[in-house]
PDB file of C-alpha atoms in Angstrom:
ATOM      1  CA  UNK A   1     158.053 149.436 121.743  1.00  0.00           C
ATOM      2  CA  UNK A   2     158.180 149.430 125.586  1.00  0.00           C
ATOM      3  CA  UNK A   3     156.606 147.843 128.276  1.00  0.00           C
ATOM      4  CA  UNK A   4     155.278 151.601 128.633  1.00  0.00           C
ATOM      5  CA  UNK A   5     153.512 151.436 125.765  1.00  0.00           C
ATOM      6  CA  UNK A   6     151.183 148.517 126.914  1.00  0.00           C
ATOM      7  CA  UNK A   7     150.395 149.887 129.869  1.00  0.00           C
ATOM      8  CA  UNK A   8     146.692 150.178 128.567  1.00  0.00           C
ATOM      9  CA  UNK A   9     146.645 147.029 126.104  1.00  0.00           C
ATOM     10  CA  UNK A  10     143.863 144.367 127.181  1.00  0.00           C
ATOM     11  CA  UNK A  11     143.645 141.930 125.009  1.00  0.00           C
ATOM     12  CA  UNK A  12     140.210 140.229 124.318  1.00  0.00           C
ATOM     13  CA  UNK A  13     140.714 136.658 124.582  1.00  0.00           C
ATOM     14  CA  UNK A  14     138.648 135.973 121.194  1.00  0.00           C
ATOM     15  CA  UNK A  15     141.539 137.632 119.539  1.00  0.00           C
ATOM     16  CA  UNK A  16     143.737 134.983 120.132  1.00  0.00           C
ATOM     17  CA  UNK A  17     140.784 132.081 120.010  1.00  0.00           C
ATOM     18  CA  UNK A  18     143.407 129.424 119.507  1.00  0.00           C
ATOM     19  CA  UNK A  19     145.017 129.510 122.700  1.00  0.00           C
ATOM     20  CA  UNK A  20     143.888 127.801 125.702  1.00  0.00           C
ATOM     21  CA  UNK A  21     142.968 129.522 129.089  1.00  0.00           C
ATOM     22  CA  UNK A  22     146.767 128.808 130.088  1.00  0.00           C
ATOM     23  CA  UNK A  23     148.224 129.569 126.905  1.00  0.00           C
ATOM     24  CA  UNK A  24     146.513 133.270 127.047  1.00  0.00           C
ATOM     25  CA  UNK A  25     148.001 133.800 130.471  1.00  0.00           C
ATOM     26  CA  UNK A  26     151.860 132.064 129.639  1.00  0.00           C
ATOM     27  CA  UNK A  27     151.844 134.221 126.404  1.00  0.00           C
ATOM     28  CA  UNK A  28     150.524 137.644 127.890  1.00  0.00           C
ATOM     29  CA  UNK A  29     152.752 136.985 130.664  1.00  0.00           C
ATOM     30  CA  UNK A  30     155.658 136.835 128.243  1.00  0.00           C
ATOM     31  CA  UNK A  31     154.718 139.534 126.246  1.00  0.00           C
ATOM     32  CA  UNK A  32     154.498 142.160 129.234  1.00  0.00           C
ATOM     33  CA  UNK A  33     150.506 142.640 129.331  1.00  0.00           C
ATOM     34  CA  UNK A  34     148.603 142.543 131.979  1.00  0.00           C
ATOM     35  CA  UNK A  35     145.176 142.526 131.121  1.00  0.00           C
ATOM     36  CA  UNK A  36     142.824 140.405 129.255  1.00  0.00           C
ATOM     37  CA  UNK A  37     138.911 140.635 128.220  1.00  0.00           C
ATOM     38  CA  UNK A  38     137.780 136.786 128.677  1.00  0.00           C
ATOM     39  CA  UNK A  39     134.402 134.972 127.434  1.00  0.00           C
ATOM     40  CA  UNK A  40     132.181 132.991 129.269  1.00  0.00           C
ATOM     41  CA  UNK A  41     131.768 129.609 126.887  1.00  0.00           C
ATOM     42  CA  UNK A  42     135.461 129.278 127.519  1.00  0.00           C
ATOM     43  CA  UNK A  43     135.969 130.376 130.721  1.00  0.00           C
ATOM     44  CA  UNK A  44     132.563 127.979 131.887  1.00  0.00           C
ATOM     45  CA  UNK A  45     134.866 125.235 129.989  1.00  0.00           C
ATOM     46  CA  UNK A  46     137.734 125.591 132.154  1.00  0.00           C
ATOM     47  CA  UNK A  47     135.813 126.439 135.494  1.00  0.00           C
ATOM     48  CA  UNK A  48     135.264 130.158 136.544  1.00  0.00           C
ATOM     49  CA  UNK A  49     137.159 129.093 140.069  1.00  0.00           C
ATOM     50  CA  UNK A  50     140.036 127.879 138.215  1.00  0.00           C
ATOM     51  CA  UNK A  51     140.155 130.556 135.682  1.00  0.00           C
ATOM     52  CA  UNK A  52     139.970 133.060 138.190  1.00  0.00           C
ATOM     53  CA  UNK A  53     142.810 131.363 140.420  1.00  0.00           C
ATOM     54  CA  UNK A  54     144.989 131.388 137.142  1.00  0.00           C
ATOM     55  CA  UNK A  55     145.093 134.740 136.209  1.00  0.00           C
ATOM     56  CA  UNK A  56     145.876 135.621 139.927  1.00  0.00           C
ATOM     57  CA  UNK A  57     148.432 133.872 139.863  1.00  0.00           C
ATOM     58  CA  UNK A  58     150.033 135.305 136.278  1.00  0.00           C
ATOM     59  CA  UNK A  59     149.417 138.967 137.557  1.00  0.00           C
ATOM     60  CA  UNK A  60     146.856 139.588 135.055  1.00  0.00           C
ATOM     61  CA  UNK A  61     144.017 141.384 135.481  1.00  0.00           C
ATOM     62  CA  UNK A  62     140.166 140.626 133.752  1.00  0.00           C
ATOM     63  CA  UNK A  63     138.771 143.884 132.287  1.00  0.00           C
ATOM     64  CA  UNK A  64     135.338 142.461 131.067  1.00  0.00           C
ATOM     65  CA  UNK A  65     133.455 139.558 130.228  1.00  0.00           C
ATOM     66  CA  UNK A  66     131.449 138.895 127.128  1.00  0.00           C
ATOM     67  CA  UNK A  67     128.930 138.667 127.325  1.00  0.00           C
ATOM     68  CA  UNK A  68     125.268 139.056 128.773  1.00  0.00           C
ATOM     69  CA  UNK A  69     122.096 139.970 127.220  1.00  0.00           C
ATOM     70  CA  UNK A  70     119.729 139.222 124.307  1.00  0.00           C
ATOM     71  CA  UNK A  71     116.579 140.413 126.380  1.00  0.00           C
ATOM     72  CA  UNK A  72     114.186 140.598 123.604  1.00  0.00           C
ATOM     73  CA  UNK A  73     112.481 137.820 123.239  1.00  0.00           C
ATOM     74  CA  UNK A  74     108.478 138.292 123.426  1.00  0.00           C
ATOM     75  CA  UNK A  75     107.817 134.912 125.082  1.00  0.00           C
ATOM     76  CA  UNK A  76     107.899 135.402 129.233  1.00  0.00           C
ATOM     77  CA  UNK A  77     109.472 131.932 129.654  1.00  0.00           C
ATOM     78  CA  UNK A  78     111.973 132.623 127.546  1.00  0.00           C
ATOM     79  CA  UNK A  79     112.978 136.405 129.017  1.00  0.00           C
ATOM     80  CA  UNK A  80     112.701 134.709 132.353  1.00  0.00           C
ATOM     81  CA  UNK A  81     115.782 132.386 131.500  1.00  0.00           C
ATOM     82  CA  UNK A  82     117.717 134.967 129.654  1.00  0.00           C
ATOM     83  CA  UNK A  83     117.483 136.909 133.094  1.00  0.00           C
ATOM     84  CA  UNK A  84     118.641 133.844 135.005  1.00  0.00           C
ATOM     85  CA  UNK A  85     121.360 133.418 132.476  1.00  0.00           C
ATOM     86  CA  UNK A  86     122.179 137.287 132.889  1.00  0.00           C
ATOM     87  CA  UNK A  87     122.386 136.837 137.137  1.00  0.00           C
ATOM     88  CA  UNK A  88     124.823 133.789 136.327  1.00  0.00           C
ATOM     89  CA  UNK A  89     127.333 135.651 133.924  1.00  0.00           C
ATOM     90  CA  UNK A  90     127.215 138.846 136.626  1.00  0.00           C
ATOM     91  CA  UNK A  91     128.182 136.240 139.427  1.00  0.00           C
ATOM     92  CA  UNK A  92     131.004 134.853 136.928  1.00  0.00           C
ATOM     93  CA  UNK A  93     132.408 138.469 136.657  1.00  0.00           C
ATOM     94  CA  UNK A  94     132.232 138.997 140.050  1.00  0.00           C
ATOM     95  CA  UNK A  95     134.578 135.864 140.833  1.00  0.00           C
ATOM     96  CA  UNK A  96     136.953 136.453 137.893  1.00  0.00           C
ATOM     97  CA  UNK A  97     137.267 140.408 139.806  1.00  0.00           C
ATOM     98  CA  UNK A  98     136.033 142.114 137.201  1.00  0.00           C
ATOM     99  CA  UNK A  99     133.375 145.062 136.814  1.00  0.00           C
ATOM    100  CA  UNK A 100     132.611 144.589 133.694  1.00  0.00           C
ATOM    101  CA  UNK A 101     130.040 142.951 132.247  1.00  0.00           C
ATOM    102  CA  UNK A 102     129.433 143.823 128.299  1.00  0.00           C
ATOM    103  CA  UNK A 103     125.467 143.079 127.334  1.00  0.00           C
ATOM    104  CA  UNK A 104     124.747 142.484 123.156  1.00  0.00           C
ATOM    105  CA  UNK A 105     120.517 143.524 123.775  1.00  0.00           C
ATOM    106  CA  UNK A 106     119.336 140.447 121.427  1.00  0.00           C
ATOM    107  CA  UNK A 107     117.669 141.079 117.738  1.00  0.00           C
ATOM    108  CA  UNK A 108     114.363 141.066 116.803  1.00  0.00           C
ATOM    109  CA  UNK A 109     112.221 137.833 117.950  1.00  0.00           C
ATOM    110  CA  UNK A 110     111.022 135.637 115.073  1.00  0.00           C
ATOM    111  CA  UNK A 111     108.440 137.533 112.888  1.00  0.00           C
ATOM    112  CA  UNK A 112     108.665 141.065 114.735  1.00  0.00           C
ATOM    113  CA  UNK A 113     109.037 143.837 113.481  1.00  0.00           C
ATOM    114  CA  UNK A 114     109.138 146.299 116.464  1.00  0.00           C
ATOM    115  CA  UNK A 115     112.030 147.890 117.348  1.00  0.00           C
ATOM    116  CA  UNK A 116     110.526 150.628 119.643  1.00  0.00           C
ATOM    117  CA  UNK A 117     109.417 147.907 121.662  1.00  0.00           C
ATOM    118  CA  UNK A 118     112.502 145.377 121.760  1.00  0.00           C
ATOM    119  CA  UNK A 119     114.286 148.195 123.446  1.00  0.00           C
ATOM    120  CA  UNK A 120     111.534 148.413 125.949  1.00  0.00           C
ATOM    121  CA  UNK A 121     112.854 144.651 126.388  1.00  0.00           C
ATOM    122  CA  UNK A 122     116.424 145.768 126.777  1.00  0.00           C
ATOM    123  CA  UNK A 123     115.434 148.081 129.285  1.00  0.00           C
ATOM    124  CA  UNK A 124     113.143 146.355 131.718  1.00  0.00           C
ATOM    125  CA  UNK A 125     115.553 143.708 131.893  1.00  0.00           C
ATOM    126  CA  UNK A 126     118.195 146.381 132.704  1.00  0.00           C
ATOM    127  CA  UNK A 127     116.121 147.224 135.464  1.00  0.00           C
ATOM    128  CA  UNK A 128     115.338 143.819 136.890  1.00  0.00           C
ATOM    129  CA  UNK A 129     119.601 143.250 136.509  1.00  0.00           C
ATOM    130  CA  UNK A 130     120.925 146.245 137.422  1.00  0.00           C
ATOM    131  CA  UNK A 131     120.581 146.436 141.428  1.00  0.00           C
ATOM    132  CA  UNK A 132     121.562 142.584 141.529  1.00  0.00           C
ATOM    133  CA  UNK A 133     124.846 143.612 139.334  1.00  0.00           C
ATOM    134  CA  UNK A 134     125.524 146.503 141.522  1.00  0.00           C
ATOM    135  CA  UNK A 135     125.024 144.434 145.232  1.00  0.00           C
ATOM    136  CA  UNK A 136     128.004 142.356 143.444  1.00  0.00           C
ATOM    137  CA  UNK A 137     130.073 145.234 142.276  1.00  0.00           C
ATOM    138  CA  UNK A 138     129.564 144.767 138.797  1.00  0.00           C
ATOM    139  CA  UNK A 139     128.301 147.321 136.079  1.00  0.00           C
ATOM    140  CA  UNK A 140     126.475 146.911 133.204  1.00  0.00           C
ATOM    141  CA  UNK A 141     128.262 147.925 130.008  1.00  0.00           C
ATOM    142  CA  UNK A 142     125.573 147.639 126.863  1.00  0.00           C
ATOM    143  CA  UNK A 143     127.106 147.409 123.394  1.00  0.00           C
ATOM    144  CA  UNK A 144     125.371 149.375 119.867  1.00  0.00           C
ATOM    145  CA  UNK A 145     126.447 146.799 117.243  1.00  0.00           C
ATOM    146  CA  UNK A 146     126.815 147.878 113.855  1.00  0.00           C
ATOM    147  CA  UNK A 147     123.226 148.359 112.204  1.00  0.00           C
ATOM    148  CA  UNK A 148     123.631 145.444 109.934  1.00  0.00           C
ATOM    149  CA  UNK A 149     123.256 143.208 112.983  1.00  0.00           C
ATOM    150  CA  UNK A 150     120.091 144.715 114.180  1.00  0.00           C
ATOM    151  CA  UNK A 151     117.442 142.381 112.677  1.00  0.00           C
ATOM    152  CA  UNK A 152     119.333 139.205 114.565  1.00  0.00           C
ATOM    153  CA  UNK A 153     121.736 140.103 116.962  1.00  0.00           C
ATOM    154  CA  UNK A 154     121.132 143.558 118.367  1.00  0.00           C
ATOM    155  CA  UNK A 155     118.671 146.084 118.302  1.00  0.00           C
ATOM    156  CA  UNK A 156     120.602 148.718 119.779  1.00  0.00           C
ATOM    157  CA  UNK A 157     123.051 150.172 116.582  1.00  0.00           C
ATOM    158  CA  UNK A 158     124.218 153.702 117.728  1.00  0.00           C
ATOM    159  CA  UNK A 159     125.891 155.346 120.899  1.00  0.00           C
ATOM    160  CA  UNK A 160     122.962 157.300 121.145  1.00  0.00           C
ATOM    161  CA  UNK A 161     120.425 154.487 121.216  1.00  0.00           C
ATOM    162  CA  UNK A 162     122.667 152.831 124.419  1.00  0.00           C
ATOM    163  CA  UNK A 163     123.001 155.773 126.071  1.00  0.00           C
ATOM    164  CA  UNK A 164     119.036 156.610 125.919  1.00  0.00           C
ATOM    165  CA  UNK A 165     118.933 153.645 127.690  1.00  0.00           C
ATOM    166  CA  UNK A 166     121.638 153.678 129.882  1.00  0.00           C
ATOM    167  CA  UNK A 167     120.334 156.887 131.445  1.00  0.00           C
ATOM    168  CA  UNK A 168     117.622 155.474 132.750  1.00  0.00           C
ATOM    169  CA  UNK A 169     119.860 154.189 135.522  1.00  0.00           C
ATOM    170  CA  UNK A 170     122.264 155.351 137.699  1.00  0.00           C
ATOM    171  CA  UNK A 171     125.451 155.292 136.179  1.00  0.00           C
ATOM    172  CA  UNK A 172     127.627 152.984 138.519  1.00  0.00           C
ATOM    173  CA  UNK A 173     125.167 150.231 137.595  1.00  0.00           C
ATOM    174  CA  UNK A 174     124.983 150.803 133.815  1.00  0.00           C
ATOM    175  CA  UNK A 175     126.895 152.408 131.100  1.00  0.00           C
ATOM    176  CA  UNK A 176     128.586 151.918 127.413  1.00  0.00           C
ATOM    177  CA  UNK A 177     131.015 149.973 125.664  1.00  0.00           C
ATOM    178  CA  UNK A 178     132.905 152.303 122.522  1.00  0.00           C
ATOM    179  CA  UNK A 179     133.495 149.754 120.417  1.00  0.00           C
ATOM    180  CA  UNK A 180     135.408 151.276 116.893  1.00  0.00           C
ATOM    181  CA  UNK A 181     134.277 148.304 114.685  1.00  0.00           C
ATOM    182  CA  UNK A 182     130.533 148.904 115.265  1.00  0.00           C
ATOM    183  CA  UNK A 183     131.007 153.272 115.898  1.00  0.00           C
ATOM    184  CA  UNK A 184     133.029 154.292 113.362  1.00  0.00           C
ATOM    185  CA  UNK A 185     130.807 155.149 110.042  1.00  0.00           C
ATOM    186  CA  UNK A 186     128.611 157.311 113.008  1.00  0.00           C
ATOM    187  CA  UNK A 187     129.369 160.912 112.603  1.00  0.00           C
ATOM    188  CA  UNK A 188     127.565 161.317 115.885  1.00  0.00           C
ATOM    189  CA  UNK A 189     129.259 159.274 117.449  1.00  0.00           C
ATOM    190  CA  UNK A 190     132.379 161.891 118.833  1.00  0.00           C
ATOM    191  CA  UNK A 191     128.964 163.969 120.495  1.00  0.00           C
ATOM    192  CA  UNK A 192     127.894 160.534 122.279  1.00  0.00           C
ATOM    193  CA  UNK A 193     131.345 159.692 123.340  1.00  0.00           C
ATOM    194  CA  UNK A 194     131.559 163.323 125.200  1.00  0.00           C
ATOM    195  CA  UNK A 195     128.105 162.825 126.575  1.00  0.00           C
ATOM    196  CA  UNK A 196     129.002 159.229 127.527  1.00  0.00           C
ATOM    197  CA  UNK A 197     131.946 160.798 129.132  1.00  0.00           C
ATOM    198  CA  UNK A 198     129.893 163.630 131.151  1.00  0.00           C
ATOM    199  CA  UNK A 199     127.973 161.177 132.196  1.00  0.00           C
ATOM    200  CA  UNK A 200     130.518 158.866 133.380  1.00  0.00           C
ATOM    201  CA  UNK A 201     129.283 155.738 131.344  1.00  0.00           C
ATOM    202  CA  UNK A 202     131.940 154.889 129.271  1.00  0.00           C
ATOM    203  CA  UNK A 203     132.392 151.509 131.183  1.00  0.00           C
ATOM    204  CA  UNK A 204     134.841 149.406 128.029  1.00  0.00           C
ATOM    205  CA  UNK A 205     136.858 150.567 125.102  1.00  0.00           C
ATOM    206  CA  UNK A 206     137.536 148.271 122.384  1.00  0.00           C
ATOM    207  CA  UNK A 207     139.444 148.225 118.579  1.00  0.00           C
ATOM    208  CA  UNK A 208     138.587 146.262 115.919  1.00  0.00           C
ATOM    209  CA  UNK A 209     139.002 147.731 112.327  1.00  0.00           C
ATOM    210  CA  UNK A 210     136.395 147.597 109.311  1.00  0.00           C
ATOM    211  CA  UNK A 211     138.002 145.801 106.286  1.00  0.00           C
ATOM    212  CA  UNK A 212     136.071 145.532 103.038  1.00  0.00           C
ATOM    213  CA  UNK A 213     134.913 142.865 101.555  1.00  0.00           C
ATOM    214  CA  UNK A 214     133.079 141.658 104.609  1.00  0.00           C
ATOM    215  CA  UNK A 215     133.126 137.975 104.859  1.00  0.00           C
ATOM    216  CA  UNK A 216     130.068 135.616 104.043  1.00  0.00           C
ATOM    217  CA  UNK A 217     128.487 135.664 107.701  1.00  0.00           C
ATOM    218  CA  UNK A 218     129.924 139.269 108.281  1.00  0.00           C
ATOM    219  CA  UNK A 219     130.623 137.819 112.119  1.00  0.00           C
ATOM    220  CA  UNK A 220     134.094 137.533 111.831  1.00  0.00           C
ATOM    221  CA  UNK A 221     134.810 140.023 109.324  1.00  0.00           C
ATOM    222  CA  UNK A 222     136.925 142.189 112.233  1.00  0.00           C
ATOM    223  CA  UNK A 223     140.137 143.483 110.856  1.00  0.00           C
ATOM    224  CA  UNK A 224     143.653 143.836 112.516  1.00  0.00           C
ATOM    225  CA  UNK A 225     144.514 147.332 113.159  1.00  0.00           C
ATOM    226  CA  UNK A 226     145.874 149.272 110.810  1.00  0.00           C
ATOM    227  CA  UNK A 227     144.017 147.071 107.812  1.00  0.00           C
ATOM    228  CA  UNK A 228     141.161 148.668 107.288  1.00  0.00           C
ATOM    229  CA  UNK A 229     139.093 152.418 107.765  1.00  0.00           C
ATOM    230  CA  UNK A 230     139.023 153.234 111.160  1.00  0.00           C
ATOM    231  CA  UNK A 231     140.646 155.952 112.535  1.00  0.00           C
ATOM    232  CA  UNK A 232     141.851 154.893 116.378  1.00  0.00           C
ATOM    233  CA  UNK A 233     144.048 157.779 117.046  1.00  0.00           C
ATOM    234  CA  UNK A 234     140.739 159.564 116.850  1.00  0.00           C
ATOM    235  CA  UNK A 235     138.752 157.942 118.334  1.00  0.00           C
ATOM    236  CA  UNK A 236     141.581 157.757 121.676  1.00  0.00           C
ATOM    237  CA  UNK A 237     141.284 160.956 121.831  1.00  0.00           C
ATOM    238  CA  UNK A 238     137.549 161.479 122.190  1.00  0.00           C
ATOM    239  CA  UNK A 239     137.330 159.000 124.421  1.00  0.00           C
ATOM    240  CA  UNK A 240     140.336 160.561 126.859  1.00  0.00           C
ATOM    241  CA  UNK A 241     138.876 163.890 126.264  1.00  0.00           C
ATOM    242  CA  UNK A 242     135.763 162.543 127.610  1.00  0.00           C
ATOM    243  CA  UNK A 243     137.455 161.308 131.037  1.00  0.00           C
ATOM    244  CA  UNK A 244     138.208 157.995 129.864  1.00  0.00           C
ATOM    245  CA  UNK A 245     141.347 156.245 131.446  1.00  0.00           C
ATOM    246  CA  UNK A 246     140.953 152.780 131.578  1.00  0.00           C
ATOM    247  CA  UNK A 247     142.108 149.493 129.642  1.00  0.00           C
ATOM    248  CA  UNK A 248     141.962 149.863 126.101  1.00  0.00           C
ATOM    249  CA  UNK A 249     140.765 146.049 124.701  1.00  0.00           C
ATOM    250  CA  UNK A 250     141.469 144.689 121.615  1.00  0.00           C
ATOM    251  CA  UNK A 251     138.739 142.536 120.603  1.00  0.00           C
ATOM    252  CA  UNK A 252     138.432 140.843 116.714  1.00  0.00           C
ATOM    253  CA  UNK A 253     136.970 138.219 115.035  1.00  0.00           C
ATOM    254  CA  UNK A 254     139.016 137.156 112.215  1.00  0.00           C
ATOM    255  CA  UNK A 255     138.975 133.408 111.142  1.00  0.00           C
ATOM    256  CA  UNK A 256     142.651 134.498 109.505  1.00  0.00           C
ATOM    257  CA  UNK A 257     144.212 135.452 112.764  1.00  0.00           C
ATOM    258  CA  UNK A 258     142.647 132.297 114.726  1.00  0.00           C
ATOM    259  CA  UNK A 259     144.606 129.770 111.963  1.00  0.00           C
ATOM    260  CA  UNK A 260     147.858 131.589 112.727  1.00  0.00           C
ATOM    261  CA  UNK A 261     150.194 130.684 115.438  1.00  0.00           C
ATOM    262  CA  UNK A 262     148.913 132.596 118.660  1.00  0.00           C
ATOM    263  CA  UNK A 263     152.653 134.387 120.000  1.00  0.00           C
ATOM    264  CA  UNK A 264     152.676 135.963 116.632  1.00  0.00           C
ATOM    265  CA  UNK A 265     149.513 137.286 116.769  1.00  0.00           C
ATOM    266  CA  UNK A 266     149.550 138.948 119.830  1.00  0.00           C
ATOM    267  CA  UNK A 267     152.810 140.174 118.802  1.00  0.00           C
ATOM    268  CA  UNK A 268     151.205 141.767 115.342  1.00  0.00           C
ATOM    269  CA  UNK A 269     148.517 143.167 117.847  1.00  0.00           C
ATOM    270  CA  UNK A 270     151.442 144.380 119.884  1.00  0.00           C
ATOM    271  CA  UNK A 271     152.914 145.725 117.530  1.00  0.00           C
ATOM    272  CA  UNK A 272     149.801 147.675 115.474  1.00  0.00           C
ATOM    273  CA  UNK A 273     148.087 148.723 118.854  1.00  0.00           C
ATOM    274  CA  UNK A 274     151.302 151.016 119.435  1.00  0.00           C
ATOM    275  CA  UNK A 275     151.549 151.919 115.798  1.00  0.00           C
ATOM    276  CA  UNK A 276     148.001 152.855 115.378  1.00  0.00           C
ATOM    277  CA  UNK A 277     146.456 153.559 118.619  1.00  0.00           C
ATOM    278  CA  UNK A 278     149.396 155.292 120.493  1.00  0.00           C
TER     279      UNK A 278
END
């Protein structure tokens, strides 16, 4: 494995949970990558100034932050502060130079069952957010979750769905994330990434593998690559067929990896990222 090889590699900085804000910077540092997908409890924790300062300094770029979103909600108070929240995580990736900003819609609200119209949600806010992203240089990247996590987390589950809304705007402001964890059981989901592509919306890539038995919770029941059933080879290649280029971020939620020590998990992600996504 060379340097080469990593080129691409982001790694999501929930991967590696148990390392501090400094700790993900000494240890990418030392292990030759470059890039890193940060969250905003954490990065709030430690100061978005102060984060931002100390990944300048380690050479190490910020390819997204998670996360924005959960626009559903039917009460107007209540969307009205998930917008305000949404205008302070764009300003966050803004100072941490990134022009990403990944959006998980929100579920349904408390006794609904209307899905048709919690999208209508998603996408009014996208249109109240999007022109105040773009005036900051930051895009809009929404994220389909996996269906099972449509009732409470996310109403948008396929390619398709986040593309319909997507489209609705122009695409510097507001795209896609292709995330393999939530696509991969889609058979549609190689026509999406092509019309993602067309479209130029593919705005973050990101690997997680599905491992069976899920977890109680099924939150953190990401795999390391190479465990479980998805195929990232494959899905590399649609992605770079459709014009895709960028950072390639590995993102999983595994309460396994988290009680390890951190240098030998990033070196395991190392490690299976060339093995199985090369």
């Amino acid at each position: 494995m060379t340097n080469g090889d990593l080129a691409r590699l982001s790694i999501n900085q929930e991967t590696i949970k148990q390392w501090s804000l400094p700790e993900l910077a000494e240890g990418c540092g030392k292990a030759g990558i470059d890039k890193v997908g940060l969250w905003r409890a954490p990065v709030q924790a430690y100061g978005v100034e102060r984060t931002a300062r100390l990944l300048a300094d380690a050479g190490i770029g910020v390819t997204s932050l998670c996360r924005g979103g959960f626009f559903t909600a039917l009460d107007p108070a209540e969307r009205a502060r998930a917008l305000d929240d949404n205008r302070a995580a764009i300003d966050e990736a803004a100072a941490l130079s990134t022009d990403t900003l990944v959006l998980v819609s929100g579920g349904l609200p408390p006794g609904s069952r209307d899905l048709a119209g919690a999208r209508e949600r998603v996408a009014d806010s996208l249109a109240a957010l999007a022109p105040y992203a773009a005036e900051r240089g930051v895009r809009l990247a929404i994220e389909p979750l996996h269906p099972m996590y449509a009732s409470d987390r996310c109403v948008v589950s396929t390619l398709a769905q986040a593309l319909d809304l997507a489209e609705r705007f122009p695409a510097e402001q507001v795209g896609v994330v292709v995330d393999t964890y939530h696509l991969w059981w889609d058979d549609r989901a190689p026509a999406e990434i092509a019309r993602a592509g067309r479209g130029g919306r593919i705005h973050s890539f990101q690997l997680a593998d599905w491992i069976t038995p899920l977890p109680a919770g099924v939150l953190l029941g990401r795999g390391q690559l190479g465990d479980g059933s998805v195929d990232f080879r494959a899905f590399r290649r649609e992605v770079e067929s459709a014009g895709f280029d960028g950072p390639i971020e590995v993102e999983i939620f595994n309460e396994a990896l988290w009680a390890r020590d951190g240098a030998e998990v990033l070196a395991e992600v190392a490690e299976r990222y060339v093995q199985h996504a090369c």
